[in-house]
Short mmCIF file of C-alpha atoms and ligand atoms in Angstrom, two decimals:
data_model
loop_
_atom_site.label_atom_id
_atom_site.label_comp_id
_atom_site.label_asym_id
_atom_site.label_seq_id
_atom_site.Cartn_x
_atom_site.Cartn_y
_atom_site.Cartn_z
CA MET A 409 24.75 21.86 -4.47
CA LYS A 410 25.26 17.66 -3.08
CA LYS A 411 24.68 19.38 0.80
CA GLU A 412 21.62 21.40 -0.43
CA LYS A 413 20.14 18.75 -2.31
CA GLU A 414 20.47 16.80 1.50
CA SER A 415 19.00 18.78 3.49
CA LYS A 416 16.41 19.44 1.23
CA ASP A 417 15.63 15.95 1.09
CA GLY A 418 16.02 15.49 4.74
CA ASP A 419 13.57 18.24 5.39
CA LEU A 420 11.07 17.08 2.88
CA MET A 421 11.56 13.06 5.40
CA GLU A 422 10.83 15.54 8.60
CA LYS A 423 8.41 17.13 7.17
CA MET A 424 6.23 13.94 6.19
CA VAL A 425 6.77 11.87 9.36
CA SER A 426 5.38 15.10 11.26
CA LEU A 427 2.29 15.30 8.53
CA CYS A 428 1.68 11.79 9.58
CA LYS A 429 1.75 12.20 13.45
CA ARG A 430 -0.49 15.87 13.51
CA ARG A 431 -2.87 15.00 11.10
CA GLY A 432 -3.93 12.17 12.21
CA PHE A 433 -2.06 9.02 9.50
CA VAL A 434 0.68 7.09 11.54
CA PHE A 435 2.32 6.99 14.92
CA PRO A 436 5.12 5.84 16.58
CA GLY A 437 4.22 3.02 18.40
CA SER A 438 3.36 2.55 22.18
CA GLU A 439 4.42 6.34 22.23
CA ILE A 440 3.50 6.75 25.83
CA TYR A 441 6.03 4.41 26.92
CA GLY A 442 8.83 5.64 24.77
CA GLY A 443 7.61 3.58 21.89
CA PHE A 444 8.87 0.47 20.70
CA ALA A 445 11.55 0.40 17.55
CA GLY A 446 10.63 -0.62 14.02
CA THR A 447 6.40 -0.27 15.23
CA TYR A 448 3.90 2.19 13.93
CA ASP A 449 0.09 2.85 14.40
CA TRP A 450 -2.16 4.31 12.02
CA GLY A 451 -4.30 6.61 12.73
CA HIS A 452 -7.99 6.92 11.55
CA LEU A 453 -6.64 8.75 7.84
CA GLY A 454 -3.43 6.64 7.47
CA LEU A 455 -6.06 3.74 7.73
CA ALA A 456 -7.78 4.77 5.09
CA LEU A 457 -5.16 5.43 2.64
CA LYS A 458 -3.14 2.29 3.40
CA ASN A 459 -6.87 0.28 3.07
CA ASN A 460 -7.24 2.15 -0.05
CA ILE A 461 -4.10 0.87 -1.84
CA LYS A 462 -5.26 -2.40 -0.65
CA GLN A 463 -8.76 -2.60 -2.03
CA ALA A 464 -7.46 -1.11 -5.92
CA TRP A 465 -4.86 -4.20 -5.22
CA TRP A 466 -7.10 -7.03 -4.45
CA LYS A 467 -9.47 -4.89 -7.25
CA LYS A 468 -6.58 -5.18 -9.85
CA PHE A 469 -5.06 -8.25 -9.42
CA VAL A 470 -7.24 -10.36 -7.77
CA ASP A 471 -11.36 -9.19 -8.58
CA SER A 472 -10.94 -8.23 -11.74
CA ARG A 473 -8.93 -11.22 -12.98
CA ARG A 474 -9.90 -14.86 -13.73
CA ASP A 475 -6.74 -16.44 -13.17
CA MET A 476 -5.86 -15.59 -8.82
CA TYR A 477 -7.24 -17.04 -5.80
CA GLY A 478 -7.70 -15.23 -3.13
CA MET A 479 -6.03 -16.68 0.66
CA ASP A 480 -6.16 -15.13 4.46
CA ALA A 481 -3.43 -18.00 5.87
CA ALA A 482 -2.72 -18.07 9.90
CA ILE A 483 0.25 -15.90 10.88
CA LEU A 484 1.24 -18.75 13.35
CA MET A 485 2.26 -21.43 11.19
CA ASN A 486 3.76 -24.77 12.10
CA PRO A 487 7.63 -24.15 12.28
CA LYS A 488 8.54 -27.51 10.26
CA VAL A 489 7.61 -25.12 7.54
CA TRP A 490 9.63 -22.31 8.46
CA GLU A 491 12.59 -25.38 8.40
CA ALA A 492 11.83 -27.04 5.35
CA THR A 493 11.92 -23.71 2.85
CA GLY A 494 15.64 -22.95 4.61
CA HIS A 495 14.26 -19.67 6.73
CA VAL A 496 15.43 -21.35 9.81
CA ALA A 497 18.88 -22.07 7.86
CA ASN A 498 19.41 -18.75 5.58
CA PHE A 499 17.23 -16.68 7.09
CA ALA A 500 19.56 -13.92 8.47
CA ASP A 501 21.81 -11.01 8.44
CA PRO A 502 24.78 -10.43 9.96
CA LEU A 503 25.95 -8.97 12.88
CA ASP A 504 28.81 -8.48 14.87
CA GLY A 505 31.15 -11.39 12.69
CA LYS A 506 27.97 -13.98 12.67
CA GLN A 507 24.95 -14.89 11.17
CA PHE A 508 21.56 -13.37 13.28
CA ASN A 509 18.67 -14.76 11.94
CA THR A 510 15.30 -12.49 11.58
CA MET A 511 12.19 -14.64 12.39
CA LEU A 512 10.12 -13.01 15.38
CA LYS A 513 10.22 -16.22 17.78
CA THR A 514 7.72 -16.86 19.69
CA SER A 515 6.18 -19.83 21.67
CA VAL A 516 3.35 -21.64 21.69
CA GLY A 517 1.10 -23.41 24.09
CA ALA A 518 0.33 -23.58 27.52
CA ARG A 519 1.62 -26.76 29.29
CA LYS A 520 5.44 -27.23 29.64
CA ASP A 521 5.32 -30.86 27.42
CA GLU A 522 3.37 -29.08 24.87
CA VAL A 523 5.32 -25.62 24.57
CA SER A 524 6.87 -25.38 21.10
CA VAL A 525 8.49 -22.73 19.07
CA SER A 526 7.13 -20.90 16.58
CA TYR A 527 7.53 -17.56 14.59
CA LEU A 528 5.44 -14.95 13.35
CA ARG A 529 5.52 -15.58 9.19
CA PRO A 530 8.46 -13.66 8.09
CA GLU A 531 6.24 -13.02 4.54
CA THR A 532 3.21 -14.01 3.55
CA ALA A 533 4.32 -16.65 1.09
CA GLN A 534 4.31 -19.40 2.88
CA GLY A 535 0.65 -19.18 3.74
CA MET A 536 0.06 -19.54 0.18
CA PHE A 537 2.25 -22.48 -0.85
CA VAL A 538 1.26 -24.23 2.21
CA ASN A 539 -2.41 -24.17 0.44
CA PHE A 540 -1.35 -25.05 -2.93
CA LYS A 541 -3.29 -28.50 -3.10
CA ASN A 542 -6.40 -27.52 -1.20
CA THR A 543 -6.99 -24.53 -3.85
CA VAL A 544 -6.22 -26.28 -6.48
CA ASP A 545 -8.37 -29.43 -5.25
CA ALA A 546 -11.57 -27.06 -4.24
CA PHE A 547 -10.91 -24.69 -8.03
CA HIS A 548 -9.35 -27.04 -10.43
CA PRO A 549 -7.35 -24.02 -11.70
CA LYS A 550 -5.99 -24.32 -14.93
CA LEU A 551 -2.73 -23.34 -15.98
CA PRO A 552 -1.26 -20.32 -15.32
CA PHE A 553 -2.64 -19.19 -12.56
CA GLY A 554 -2.02 -17.43 -9.07
CA MET A 555 -2.51 -17.53 -5.50
CA ALA A 556 -2.76 -14.00 -3.83
CA GLN A 557 -2.64 -12.76 -0.23
CA ILE A 558 -2.47 -9.47 1.65
CA GLY A 559 -1.32 -9.52 5.54
CA LYS A 560 1.65 -8.46 8.44
CA ALA A 561 4.97 -9.92 8.50
CA PHE A 562 7.45 -10.12 10.67
CA ARG A 563 10.77 -9.51 10.89
CA ASN A 564 13.20 -8.91 14.08
CA GLU A 565 15.48 -5.96 12.01
CA ILE A 566 18.46 -5.46 13.46
CA ALA A 567 18.22 -1.98 12.56
CA PRO A 568 14.54 -0.45 12.07
CA ARG A 569 14.73 2.73 10.71
CA ASP A 570 13.41 5.38 7.94
CA PHE A 571 10.06 5.15 9.04
CA LEU A 572 7.81 2.90 7.66
CA PHE A 573 10.66 1.27 5.43
CA ARG A 574 12.46 -0.62 7.79
CA GLN A 575 10.05 -1.91 10.12
CA ARG A 576 9.93 -5.12 12.24
CA GLU A 577 5.85 -5.74 12.25
CA PHE A 578 4.63 -4.95 8.06
CA GLU A 579 2.33 -6.02 6.01
CA GLN A 580 2.82 -7.29 2.20
CA MET A 581 1.03 -7.95 -0.81
CA GLU A 582 1.83 -11.01 -2.35
CA ILE A 583 0.95 -12.85 -5.55
CA GLU A 584 2.60 -16.41 -6.83
CA TYR A 585 1.98 -17.04 -10.06
CA PHE A 586 2.24 -20.97 -11.37
CA VAL A 587 3.23 -21.33 -14.59
CA ARG A 588 5.03 -24.42 -16.70
CA PRO A 589 8.82 -24.31 -16.15
CA ALA A 590 8.97 -23.38 -19.87
CA ASP A 591 6.53 -20.67 -19.65
CA TRP A 592 8.54 -18.85 -16.69
CA GLU A 593 10.48 -15.59 -18.93
CA LYS A 594 7.49 -15.11 -20.77
CA TYR A 595 4.77 -14.47 -17.07
CA PHE A 596 8.28 -12.71 -15.39
CA GLU A 597 8.44 -10.11 -18.33
CA TYR A 598 4.41 -9.88 -18.23
CA TRP A 599 4.41 -9.49 -14.77
CA ARG A 600 6.87 -6.51 -14.77
CA GLY A 601 4.66 -4.62 -16.50
CA GLU A 602 1.55 -5.51 -14.86
CA ILE A 603 3.62 -4.37 -11.55
CA ARG A 604 4.76 -1.17 -13.68
CA SER A 605 0.92 -0.40 -14.16
CA TRP A 606 -0.41 -0.41 -10.96
CA MET A 607 2.29 1.85 -9.59
CA GLU A 608 1.32 4.49 -12.63
CA LYS A 609 -2.64 3.33 -11.36
CA ILE A 610 -2.04 4.81 -7.62
CA GLY A 611 -0.19 7.85 -8.63
CA LEU A 612 3.05 6.93 -7.66
CA ASP A 613 6.58 9.08 -9.20
CA MET A 614 6.97 6.91 -12.27
CA ASN A 615 10.51 9.03 -11.89
CA LYS A 616 11.34 7.98 -9.03
CA VAL A 617 11.34 4.40 -9.75
CA HIS A 618 14.51 2.22 -11.03
CA GLU A 619 14.72 -1.10 -11.91
CA LEU A 620 17.45 -2.84 -10.49
CA GLU A 621 18.63 -6.50 -11.48
CA VAL A 622 19.87 -8.03 -8.55
CA ALA A 623 22.81 -9.49 -8.39
CA LYS A 624 23.12 -13.26 -7.97
CA GLU A 625 24.79 -13.15 -4.53
CA ASP A 626 22.35 -10.48 -3.39
CA ARG A 627 18.58 -13.01 -3.93
CA ALA A 628 17.46 -14.43 -1.55
CA HIS A 629 18.42 -17.95 -0.77
CA TYR A 630 14.78 -19.12 -2.78
CA SER A 631 15.48 -17.03 -6.27
CA SER A 632 16.88 -17.61 -9.57
CA ARG A 633 16.24 -14.44 -10.41
CA THR A 634 15.15 -11.30 -9.50
CA ILE A 635 14.05 -7.36 -9.92
CA ASP A 636 13.62 -5.00 -7.77
CA PHE A 637 11.76 -1.83 -7.69
CA GLU A 638 13.34 1.13 -6.51
CA PHE A 639 12.33 3.99 -5.43
CA ASP A 640 14.14 7.78 -4.26
CA TYR A 641 13.08 8.33 -1.04
CA PRO A 642 14.93 11.13 0.95
CA PHE A 643 17.38 8.52 2.39
CA GLY A 644 18.34 7.33 -0.93
CA LYS A 645 16.67 5.11 -3.70
CA LYS A 646 15.40 1.96 -2.00
CA GLU A 647 13.97 -1.21 -2.31
CA LEU A 648 9.90 -0.45 -3.14
CA PHE A 649 8.83 -3.61 -4.46
CA GLY A 650 10.18 -6.69 -6.08
CA LEU A 651 9.00 -9.54 -8.23
CA ALA A 652 11.21 -13.41 -8.33
CA TYR A 653 11.52 -15.84 -9.94
CA ARG A 654 11.12 -18.67 -7.81
CA SER A 655 11.61 -21.46 -9.72
CA ASP A 656 10.35 -24.54 -8.58
CA PHE A 657 12.25 -24.51 -5.13
CA ASP A 658 8.94 -23.86 -3.39
CA LEU A 659 6.18 -26.77 -4.35
CA LYS A 660 9.37 -29.14 -5.06
CA THR A 661 10.34 -27.89 -1.26
CA HIS A 662 6.82 -29.07 0.21
CA LYS A 663 6.70 -32.16 -1.91
CA LEU A 664 3.53 -30.52 -3.94
CA GLU A 665 2.71 -31.63 -7.61
CA TYR A 666 0.78 -30.15 -10.44
CA GLN A 667 -1.72 -32.24 -12.28
CA ASP A 668 -2.83 -31.25 -15.72
CA GLU A 669 -6.28 -32.43 -15.28
CA GLU A 670 -7.10 -32.97 -19.42
CA ASN A 671 -3.81 -35.29 -20.66
CA GLY A 672 -2.80 -36.50 -16.83
CA GLU A 673 0.30 -34.79 -17.40
CA LYS A 674 2.69 -34.38 -13.42
CA MET A 675 5.22 -31.73 -12.65
CA ILE A 676 6.27 -29.07 -10.24
CA LEU A 677 5.03 -25.53 -11.64
CA HIS A 678 7.08 -22.91 -11.24
CA VAL A 679 6.64 -19.96 -9.77
CA ILE A 680 6.81 -16.23 -10.23
CA GLU A 681 6.73 -13.96 -7.50
CA PRO A 682 5.62 -9.98 -7.42
CA THR A 683 5.80 -8.68 -4.10
CA PHE A 684 5.15 -5.52 -2.46
CA GLY A 685 4.93 -3.98 0.85
CA VAL A 686 1.86 -2.09 1.50
CA ASP A 687 3.73 0.44 3.95
CA ARG A 688 6.61 1.44 1.23
CA ALA A 689 4.09 1.67 -1.50
CA PHE A 690 1.73 4.32 1.29
CA MET A 691 5.13 6.55 2.17
CA ALA A 692 6.56 6.73 -1.68
CA LEU A 693 2.87 7.43 -2.56
CA LEU A 694 3.02 10.07 0.33
CA LEU A 695 6.13 11.56 -1.36
CA SER A 696 4.94 11.33 -4.55
CA ALA A 697 1.83 13.58 -3.81
CA TYR A 698 3.96 16.04 -1.12
CA THR A 699 3.86 19.31 -2.64
CA GLU A 700 4.45 23.01 -1.81
CA ASP A 701 3.22 26.12 -3.84
CA PRO A 702 5.47 29.46 -2.24
CA ALA A 703 3.89 31.60 -0.34
CA LYS A 704 1.62 34.49 -2.69
CA ASP A 705 2.53 37.91 -2.26
CA GLY A 706 1.41 39.78 0.15
CA ALA A 707 -2.43 39.16 1.76
CA SER A 708 -2.02 36.26 4.77
CA GLU A 709 -0.26 33.95 2.67
CA LYS A 710 3.15 34.02 4.74
CA GLU A 711 3.36 30.46 4.39
CA PRO A 712 3.34 27.85 1.60
CA ARG A 713 0.94 25.85 0.85
CA VAL A 714 1.06 22.40 1.43
CA TYR A 715 -1.49 20.31 -0.53
CA LEU A 716 -1.35 16.21 -0.83
CA LYS A 717 -1.57 15.22 -4.73
CA PHE A 718 -3.51 12.19 -3.71
CA LYS A 719 -4.87 10.41 -7.05
CA PRO A 720 -9.30 11.26 -6.17
CA ASN A 721 -10.03 6.81 -5.58
CA ILE A 722 -6.57 7.09 -3.53
CA ALA A 723 -7.06 10.23 -1.51
CA PRO A 724 -8.27 9.45 2.41
CA VAL A 725 -11.14 11.64 2.46
CA ILE A 726 -12.76 11.98 -1.06
CA CYS A 727 -14.75 16.01 -0.34
CA ALA A 728 -15.07 18.04 2.66
CA VAL A 729 -18.79 19.86 3.22
CA SER A 730 -18.80 23.17 4.72
CA PRO A 731 -21.60 25.75 5.18
CA LEU A 732 -19.76 29.03 4.15
CA LEU A 733 -20.39 30.64 7.74
CA LYS A 734 -21.67 28.23 10.47
CA ASN A 735 -23.69 30.85 12.74
CA LYS A 736 -26.07 30.59 9.28
CA PRO A 737 -29.14 27.88 10.65
CA GLU A 738 -30.33 27.88 6.93
CA LEU A 739 -26.75 27.66 5.31
CA VAL A 740 -25.92 24.57 7.65
CA LYS A 741 -29.15 22.76 7.20
CA TYR A 742 -28.72 22.81 3.48
CA ALA A 743 -25.14 21.71 3.91
CA GLU A 744 -26.44 19.18 6.17
CA GLY A 745 -28.77 17.65 4.69
CA LYS A 746 -29.27 18.60 1.43
CA VAL A 747 -25.32 17.81 0.63
CA PHE A 748 -23.08 16.51 3.37
CA VAL A 749 -25.63 13.10 4.43
CA PRO A 750 -26.38 12.00 1.00
CA LEU A 751 -23.02 11.97 -0.03
CA LYS A 752 -21.26 10.37 3.45
CA ALA A 753 -24.04 8.30 2.63
CA GLU A 754 -22.93 7.16 -1.21
CA PHE A 755 -19.03 7.33 -0.11
CA GLY A 756 -18.05 6.93 3.04
CA ARG A 757 -15.21 8.84 2.80
CA VAL A 758 -16.54 12.21 3.48
CA VAL A 759 -16.26 15.22 6.18
CA TRP A 760 -17.81 17.54 7.85
CA ASP A 761 -15.76 21.05 7.92
CA ASP A 762 -17.20 23.97 9.54
CA ASN A 763 -13.84 25.18 11.41
CA GLY A 764 -12.48 28.38 10.76
CA ASN A 765 -12.70 30.43 7.97
CA ILE A 766 -12.70 29.41 4.69
CA GLY A 767 -9.12 30.12 3.59
CA LYS A 768 -7.94 27.80 6.85
CA ARG A 769 -10.74 25.16 5.62
CA TYR A 770 -9.05 24.46 2.84
CA ARG A 771 -5.26 24.49 3.56
CA ARG A 772 -6.71 21.91 5.84
CA GLN A 773 -7.99 19.53 3.72
CA ASP A 774 -4.97 20.72 1.19
CA GLU A 775 -2.89 18.57 4.04
CA ILE A 776 -4.90 15.56 4.26
CA GLY A 777 -5.11 15.36 0.15
CA THR A 778 -8.77 16.27 -0.10
CA PRO A 779 -9.36 17.03 -3.53
CA PHE A 780 -12.49 18.34 -3.58
CA CYS A 781 -13.99 21.11 -1.31
CA ILE A 782 -17.53 21.81 -1.33
CA VAL A 783 -18.82 24.99 -0.10
CA VAL A 784 -22.52 25.96 0.66
CA ASP A 785 -23.55 29.76 0.64
CA PHE A 786 -26.33 32.21 0.00
CA ASP A 787 -26.38 31.75 -3.23
CA THR A 788 -27.25 27.51 -3.41
CA LEU A 789 -30.30 28.39 -1.23
CA GLU A 790 -31.65 30.08 -4.12
CA ASP A 791 -29.97 28.17 -7.21
CA ASN A 792 -29.36 24.82 -5.91
CA THR A 793 -25.75 24.46 -6.69
CA VAL A 794 -22.29 25.10 -4.86
CA THR A 795 -18.75 25.85 -5.04
CA VAL A 796 -16.61 23.35 -5.73
CA ARG A 797 -12.64 23.83 -5.48
CA ASP A 798 -10.70 21.40 -6.93
CA ARG A 799 -7.06 21.05 -4.86
CA ASP A 800 -4.58 20.91 -7.50
CA THR A 801 -5.45 24.35 -9.14
CA GLY A 802 -7.86 25.72 -6.71
CA ALA A 803 -10.42 26.68 -9.38
CA GLN A 804 -14.02 26.74 -8.96
CA GLU A 805 -16.85 25.62 -9.97
CA ARG A 806 -20.37 25.79 -9.33
CA VAL A 807 -22.08 22.38 -9.36
CA LYS A 808 -26.07 21.67 -9.51
CA VAL A 809 -26.51 19.59 -5.48
CA GLU A 810 -28.66 17.33 -7.93
CA GLU A 811 -25.60 16.29 -9.66
CA LEU A 812 -22.68 16.50 -7.05
CA LYS A 813 -22.98 12.39 -6.57
CA ASN A 814 -22.38 11.76 -10.49
CA TYR A 815 -19.96 14.54 -10.61
CA LEU A 816 -17.74 13.45 -8.06
CA LYS A 817 -18.42 9.39 -9.21
CA GLU A 818 -16.59 10.43 -12.75
CA LYS A 819 -13.90 12.20 -10.96
CA ILE A 820 -12.94 8.86 -8.76
CA LEU A 821 -13.00 6.45 -11.57
N1 GAP B 1015 8.11 -13.04 -0.45
C1 GAP B 1015 9.48 -12.60 -0.88
C2 GAP B 1015 9.53 -11.55 0.49
O1 GAP B 1015 9.29 -11.55 1.52
P1 GAP B 1015 10.92 -9.13 0.21
O2 GAP B 1015 11.66 -8.17 -0.56
O3 GAP B 1015 11.89 -9.43 1.69
O4 GAP B 1015 10.35 -10.17 -0.39
C3 GAP B 1015 8.90 -8.04 0.46
O5 GAP B 1015 9.66 -8.49 1.23
C4 GAP B 1015 8.33 -6.66 0.92
O6 GAP B 1015 8.18 -6.21 2.19
C5 GAP B 1015 9.43 -6.04 -0.12
O7 GAP B 1015 9.68 -5.66 -1.01
C6 GAP B 1015 9.23 -4.45 1.09
O8 GAP B 1015 8.16 -3.89 0.23
C7 GAP B 1015 8.55 -4.91 1.82
N2 GAP B 1015 9.43 -5.17 3.20
C8 GAP B 1015 10.52 -6.39 3.36
N3 GAP B 1015 10.65 -6.07 4.50
C9 GAP B 1015 10.15 -5.09 5.14
C10 GAP B 1015 10.58 -4.71 6.53
N4 GAP B 1015 11.35 -4.44 7.55
N5 GAP B 1015 9.27 -2.93 6.65
C11 GAP B 1015 8.29 -2.97 6.27
N6 GAP B 1015 8.03 -3.25 4.33
C12 GAP B 1015 9.19 -4.55 4.20
#
């Protein structure tokens, strides 16, 4: 039984990696030169999905709040930062009995006497801490408040593996939330709920999400409490996101005080850090969305129907527009001028698909998770309605062309 499950899960992983490449989501990095371990390149559809994930995150955690300040710090930072934070001494994994520092080293500067060793940041977090004072001086935030950043991070992982799970170059979405020392537990619980609510919102399968209270000996050197949000990947239950209580570790290290503008009280704030890996979110979302319906008896449908059940707000393509027949100019003209062009201008993530028969088009769109396929047929020319076909149920309904924009807007909410 277990063997059967393992091979089914292994299959799923293989199917996902192959779909990602074949349909233009994710390609192995530098592939035509034999690849480059721990790197992947993003194709048109993968990039669209990734951008939607990041936008959904930014919307919930930055744009819809009053207490959050966005950042986009440089990836290259003064190496003193990493010495101060303990990363130079502690950011290491065991290799052949010794500790191997996994920060990615690089040298900066041209002339010999100017060259210094620096690191590509292993977390986006420090870009926010070193701008704590700048942010307080610029915005005068009241407590509690947070800083948020999305950006690349680099780690010279000893054994990159499991597709996007462990890479050497990846992306993080992080929040540093600054609270009074006495309030940390309250906000730790608060962020625990916020993380879960975002996961649900983007459409992760919550039955596959588990929380793990990380034991002291397994926590990062800066953390006084960590909860890992784990996901059931085909290769096992592993970390997806994290929530850490970094206490006063960072602001004390950088000697950054906060002064309450109302009563003049000075203090070192404590930090709650919800951290999200973009690439792991992407993979977990694909695994949550991947669905196979058994082949129907008879007819031409011998292969199972594969579709990605993305929520419309996250799907890389919202809808595909087709003329029923591509050799009928009146259908093509209508489909392009009255449906495709206006929808494309409104939503952007709209494609034109007139290849093969309608059944093939549906299958192709199912496989990339397009929630709606719109078909212009001969009735359209008479009554200005089109067929809208739902990806998950296969159900079709007639919608007035003039109502299409609102129809889709409601679905995307
Ligand atoms: N600032 C805290 C921090 O960096 P972390 O648990 O080391 O914490 C945060 O990393 C998140 O970044 C992880 O939960 C994971 O989603 C993602 N992540 C870490 N290493 C990764 C890697 N090698 N490849 C892909 N994602 C990674």
